[in-house]
Backbone as a chain_set.jsonl record, in Angstrom:
{"seq": "RTLLRQFLQEEAIACDHREPGHLHLALTEEELHRFAQSSNALQRDGVSTSLLGRERLQEYIHTPLGPQILGGLFVPDVRLVHPAKLVQGLITAAQR", "coords": {"N": [[-11.522, 60.749, -25.338], [-12.155, 58.571, -23.675], [-13.683, 57.179, -25.517], [-11.8, 56.486, -27.51], [-10.105, 54.766, -26.018], [-11.974, 52.766, -25.364], [-12.708, 51.857, -27.933], [-10.236, 50.844, -28.919], [-9.875, 48.769, -27.103], [-12.201, 47.166, -27.486], [-11.885, 46.381, -30.156], [-9.544, 45.072, -29.995], [-7.059, 46.271, -30.641], [-3.728, 46.503, -30.7], [-1.737, 48.937, -30.198], [0.247, 50.163, -28.783], [-0.85, 52.12, -27.084], [-0.778, 54.929, -25.023], [-1.191, 57.246, -22.294], [0.363, 59.659, -21.457], [0.33, 62.411, -21.15], [1.574, 65.773, -21.776], [4.449, 67.702, -21.33], [5.675, 70.921, -21.345], [8.605, 72.79, -21.115], [9.657, 75.842, -19.713], [12.189, 78.086, -20.492], [12.704, 80.724, -20.412], [11.43, 83.901, -19.23], [9.722, 84.976, -21.085], [8.848, 82.702, -22.504], [7.456, 81.416, -20.432], [5.427, 83.258, -20.011], [4.131, 83.071, -22.515], [3.268, 80.432, -22.289], [1.396, 80.735, -20.25], [-0.521, 82.271, -21.568], [-1.235, 80.45, -23.595], [-2.24, 78.371, -22.005], [-4.524, 79.598, -20.892], [-6.028, 80.027, -23.26], [-6.371, 77.393, -24.191], [-7.832, 76.309, -22.051], [-10.178, 77.81, -22.253], [-11.159, 76.599, -24.497], [-11.894, 74.204, -23.503], [-9.887, 72.4, -22.88], [-7.931, 70.7, -20.585], [-5.358, 72.059, -18.603], [-2.265, 72.675, -16.846], [-0.497, 75.218, -15.441], [2.711, 75.44, -14.335], [4.772, 76.635, -11.82], [8.289, 76.972, -11.057], [8.929, 75.635, -8.555], [6.645, 74.044, -8.125], [6.721, 72.525, -10.446], [9.062, 71.04, -10.043], [8.268, 69.493, -7.831], [6.305, 68.064, -9.107], [7.561, 66.493, -11.105], [9.471, 65.137, -9.695], [12.287, 65.355, -9.721], [15.506, 66.923, -9.728], [15.761, 70.223, -11.052], [17.416, 71.907, -13.73], [19.133, 75.064, -13.496], [18.226, 76.83, -15.444], [15.576, 76.29, -16.01], [12.415, 77.565, -15.664], [9.758, 77.008, -15.24], [6.7, 75.348, -16.264], [4.314, 73.97, -18.627], [1.705, 71.787, -18.396], [-0.137, 69.439, -20.177], [-2.54, 67.261, -19.691], [-4.195, 65.56, -21.224], [-3.037, 64.156, -23.47], [-2.393, 61.742, -25.816], [-0.579, 58.855, -26.911], [0.2, 56.769, -29.66], [1.351, 53.93, -31.535], [1.73, 54.63, -34.78], [1.756, 52.976, -37.164], [0.962, 50.482, -36.183], [-1.557, 51.176, -35.242], [-2.909, 51.884, -37.636], [-2.792, 49.416, -39.004], [-4.311, 47.894, -37.217], [-6.781, 49.211, -37.441], [-7.397, 48.663, -40.115], [-7.651, 45.851, -40.009], [-9.82, 45.682, -38.225], [-11.804, 46.94, -39.758], [-12.057, 45.155, -41.849], [-13.248, 43.007, -40.595]], "CA": [[-10.485, 59.965, -24.717], [-12.766, 57.31, -23.28], [-14.116, 56.509, -26.736], [-10.614, 55.869, -28.119], [-9.724, 53.637, -25.171], [-13.002, 51.734, -25.528], [-12.593, 51.309, -29.293], [-9.025, 50.033, -28.998], [-10.095, 47.559, -26.324], [-13.22, 46.327, -28.132], [-11.36, 45.847, -31.415], [-8.27, 44.423, -29.667], [-5.997, 46.912, -31.422], [-2.518, 46.67, -29.892], [-0.97, 49.989, -30.881], [1.077, 50.809, -27.766], [-1.574, 53.3, -26.617], [-0.392, 55.449, -23.706], [-1.749, 58.564, -22.006], [1.305, 60.267, -20.523], [0.276, 63.869, -21.097], [2.718, 66.435, -22.413], [5.018, 68.746, -20.495], [6.524, 71.902, -22.02], [9.434, 73.487, -20.137], [9.97, 77.24, -20.032], [13.562, 78.461, -20.164], [12.748, 82.184, -20.301], [10.194, 84.52, -18.746], [8.863, 85.124, -22.262], [8.206, 81.401, -22.733], [6.504, 81.189, -19.347], [4.286, 84.136, -20.319], [3.409, 82.452, -23.642], [2.598, 79.251, -21.765], [0.215, 81.199, -19.516], [-1.511, 82.642, -22.59], [-1.687, 79.199, -24.214], [-3.046, 77.672, -21.023], [-5.828, 80.269, -20.842], [-6.736, 79.771, -24.516], [-6.753, 75.983, -24.208], [-8.889, 76.107, -21.069], [-11.416, 78.366, -22.832], [-11.632, 75.61, -25.475], [-12.252, 72.974, -22.802], [-8.728, 71.518, -22.714], [-7.34, 70.799, -19.26], [-3.928, 72.367, -18.558], [-1.734, 73.156, -15.568], [0.688, 76.058, -15.535], [3.494, 75.08, -13.163], [5.966, 77.395, -11.48], [9.488, 76.149, -10.879], [8.841, 74.754, -7.387], [5.57, 73.07, -8.366], [7.215, 71.628, -11.494], [10.012, 70.11, -9.446], [7.471, 68.543, -7.054], [5.513, 67.278, -10.039], [8.358, 65.505, -11.843], [10.31, 64.423, -8.724], [13.698, 65.336, -10.109], [16.07, 68.268, -9.678], [15.721, 70.987, -12.295], [18.541, 72.768, -14.034], [18.853, 76.449, -13.113], [17.611, 77.572, -16.534], [14.156, 75.942, -16.133], [11.636, 78.478, -14.833], [8.421, 76.467, -15.001], [6.242, 74.53, -17.37], [2.904, 73.817, -18.951], [1.358, 70.375, -18.52], [-1.415, 69.136, -20.825], [-2.679, 65.847, -19.335], [-4.976, 64.755, -22.166], [-2.287, 63.873, -24.697], [-2.237, 60.311, -25.966], [0.389, 58.398, -27.9], [-0.007, 55.443, -30.245], [2.274, 53.573, -32.611], [0.847, 54.874, -35.92], [1.644, 51.849, -38.094], [0.161, 49.455, -35.518], [-2.93, 51.67, -35.219], [-3.471, 51.756, -38.986], [-2.995, 47.985, -39.259], [-5.448, 47.477, -36.401], [-7.999, 49.769, -38.051], [-7.655, 47.883, -41.337], [-8.146, 44.549, -39.591], [-11.16, 45.881, -37.662], [-12.722, 47.267, -40.87], [-12.26, 43.93, -42.627], [-14.168, 42.136, -39.838]], "C": [[-11.032, 58.601, -24.333], [-13.173, 56.513, -24.504], [-12.936, 55.813, -27.416], [-10.2, 54.634, -27.329], [-10.684, 52.465, -25.366], [-12.89, 51.063, -26.895], [-11.379, 50.401, -29.418], [-9.195, 48.715, -28.246], [-11.084, 46.621, -27.024], [-12.704, 45.667, -29.406], [-10.014, 45.154, -31.238], [-7.133, 44.958, -30.542], [-4.822, 47.2, -30.49], [-1.607, 47.674, -30.589], [-0.121, 50.794, -29.895], [0.46, 52.11, -27.264], [-1.14, 53.663, -25.197], [-1.002, 56.827, -23.542], [-0.837, 59.304, -21.019], [1.12, 61.768, -20.308], [1.505, 64.451, -21.771], [3.157, 67.6, -21.541], [5.948, 69.619, -21.33], [7.309, 72.635, -20.935], [9.769, 74.889, -20.616], [11.389, 77.564, -19.566], [13.737, 79.966, -20.032], [11.418, 82.688, -19.741], [9.203, 84.68, -19.896], [8.133, 83.818, -22.572], [7.149, 81.124, -21.672], [5.25, 82.028, -19.56], [3.457, 83.555, -21.473], [2.658, 81.202, -23.193], [1.33, 79.639, -21.007], [-0.89, 81.585, -20.497], [-2.088, 81.397, -23.253], [-2.604, 78.432, -23.278], [-4.447, 78.278, -20.948], [-6.648, 79.972, -22.084], [-7.222, 78.322, -24.577], [-7.901, 75.711, -23.238], [-10.218, 76.682, -21.554], [-12.022, 77.403, -23.843], [-11.945, 74.26, -24.824], [-11.125, 71.98, -22.614], [-8.113, 71.761, -21.339], [-5.839, 71.082, -19.372], [-3.547, 72.766, -17.133], [-0.486, 73.963, -15.854], [1.465, 75.87, -14.24], [4.676, 76.015, -12.992], [7.113, 76.44, -11.213], [9.356, 75.16, -9.717], [7.786, 73.665, -7.599], [6.005, 72.051, -9.422], [8.164, 70.593, -10.905], [9.286, 69.077, -8.583], [6.757, 67.563, -7.984], [6.33, 66.175, -10.704], [9.354, 64.756, -10.962], [11.767, 64.298, -9.162], [14.238, 66.759, -10.047], [16.029, 68.938, -11.058], [17.013, 71.758, -12.479], [18.166, 74.212, -13.735], [18.136, 77.252, -14.202], [16.112, 77.307, -16.682], [13.347, 76.762, -15.136], [10.254, 77.943, -14.472], [8.006, 75.637, -16.188], [4.738, 74.561, -17.544], [2.646, 72.334, -19.168], [-0.03, 70.26, -19.125], [-1.644, 67.64, -20.624], [-3.356, 64.98, -20.395], [-4.284, 64.575, -23.516], [-2.013, 62.377, -24.722], [-1.213, 59.987, -27.056], [-0.002, 57.009, -28.385], [1.124, 55.193, -31.245], [1.454, 53.662, -33.891], [0.686, 53.691, -36.872], [0.787, 50.737, -37.486], [-1.306, 49.876, -35.45], [-3.594, 51.49, -36.578], [-3.738, 50.294, -39.311], [-4.185, 47.461, -38.468], [-6.761, 47.983, -36.936], [-8.398, 49.004, -39.313], [-8.259, 46.513, -40.987], [-9.571, 44.658, -39.04], [-12.182, 46.149, -38.769], [-13.022, 46.022, -41.696], [-13.197, 42.959, -41.92], [-15.579, 42.634, -40.067]], "O": [[-10.42, 57.579, -24.644], [-13.02, 55.292, -24.525], [-13.063, 54.668, -27.85], [-9.971, 53.574, -27.91], [-10.26, 51.318, -25.514], [-12.97, 49.839, -26.997], [-11.482, 49.303, -29.965], [-8.719, 47.672, -28.694], [-10.83, 45.422, -27.139], [-13.049, 44.522, -29.699], [-9.411, 44.701, -32.211], [-6.351, 44.192, -31.105], [-4.919, 48.043, -29.598], [-0.811, 47.313, -31.456], [0.191, 51.96, -30.139], [1.17, 53.091, -27.045], [-1.136, 52.823, -24.297], [-1.298, 57.503, -24.528], [-1.225, 59.545, -19.877], [1.695, 62.333, -19.378], [2.364, 63.724, -22.27], [2.333, 68.386, -21.074], [6.891, 69.123, -21.947], [6.727, 73.057, -19.935], [10.12, 75.095, -21.778], [11.744, 77.346, -18.407], [14.787, 80.438, -19.595], [10.409, 81.983, -19.776], [7.994, 84.538, -19.709], [6.938, 83.827, -22.867], [6.061, 80.645, -21.992], [4.138, 81.561, -19.317], [2.227, 83.549, -21.414], [1.548, 80.94, -23.655], [0.31, 78.957, -21.107], [-2.058, 81.262, -20.28], [-3.3, 81.303, -23.45], [-3.63, 77.901, -23.705], [-5.44, 77.551, -20.942], [-7.842, 79.691, -21.981], [-8.359, 78.062, -24.972], [-8.832, 74.973, -23.561], [-11.272, 76.102, -21.295], [-13.237, 77.378, -24.035], [-12.229, 73.285, -25.52], [-11.367, 70.836, -22.228], [-7.812, 72.899, -20.979], [-5.135, 70.427, -20.141], [-4.399, 73.144, -16.328], [0.472, 73.456, -16.438], [0.931, 76.117, -13.159], [5.488, 76.174, -13.904], [6.915, 75.227, -11.153], [9.641, 73.974, -9.881], [8.021, 72.499, -7.283], [5.698, 70.864, -9.312], [8.079, 69.409, -11.23], [9.65, 67.901, -8.601], [6.627, 66.379, -7.674], [5.853, 65.05, -10.851], [10.016, 63.832, -11.434], [12.392, 63.252, -8.988], [13.493, 67.708, -10.29], [16.236, 68.293, -12.086], [17.628, 72.206, -11.512], [16.981, 74.545, -13.724], [17.5, 78.261, -13.898], [15.437, 78.032, -17.412], [13.555, 76.674, -13.926], [9.652, 78.387, -13.495], [8.832, 75.262, -17.02], [4.001, 75.103, -16.721], [3.28, 71.699, -20.01], [-0.98, 70.891, -18.66], [-1.019, 66.826, -21.303], [-3.107, 63.776, -20.449], [-4.878, 64.812, -24.568], [-1.469, 61.816, -23.77], [-1.018, 60.758, -27.996], [-0.477, 56.18, -27.61], [1.763, 56.127, -31.731], [0.554, 52.845, -34.086], [-0.422, 53.432, -37.34], [-0.018, 50.119, -38.184], [-2.199, 49.039, -35.584], [-4.719, 50.997, -36.659], [-4.8, 49.963, -39.838], [-4.978, 46.673, -38.984], [-7.762, 47.267, -36.897], [-9.575, 48.733, -39.548], [-9.243, 46.081, -41.587], [-10.426, 43.828, -39.349], [-13.301, 45.638, -38.718], [-14.138, 45.863, -42.19], [-13.873, 42.168, -42.578], [-16.53, 42.062, -39.533]]}, "num_chains": 1, "name": "protein.A"}
């Protein structure tokens, strides 16, 4: 994560890089159970995750939840880039 940020900054690649994380919402008990299993597996592989119950999820996102939402799984280390801008920036950096 730090390496990507550093590379984009050093090469001045403007690719709309953001690090918002990713939130999955559980609408059934089965989904919530699968999220718990996924969270455990990801954590064993060194990926940070947070399994959020309904109340914690609502505190986390600061907005009322619909009655069908039971909880969620948050993966903070998810990054987004504009792919075409990234590729163009990589090409330009390679040409230098």
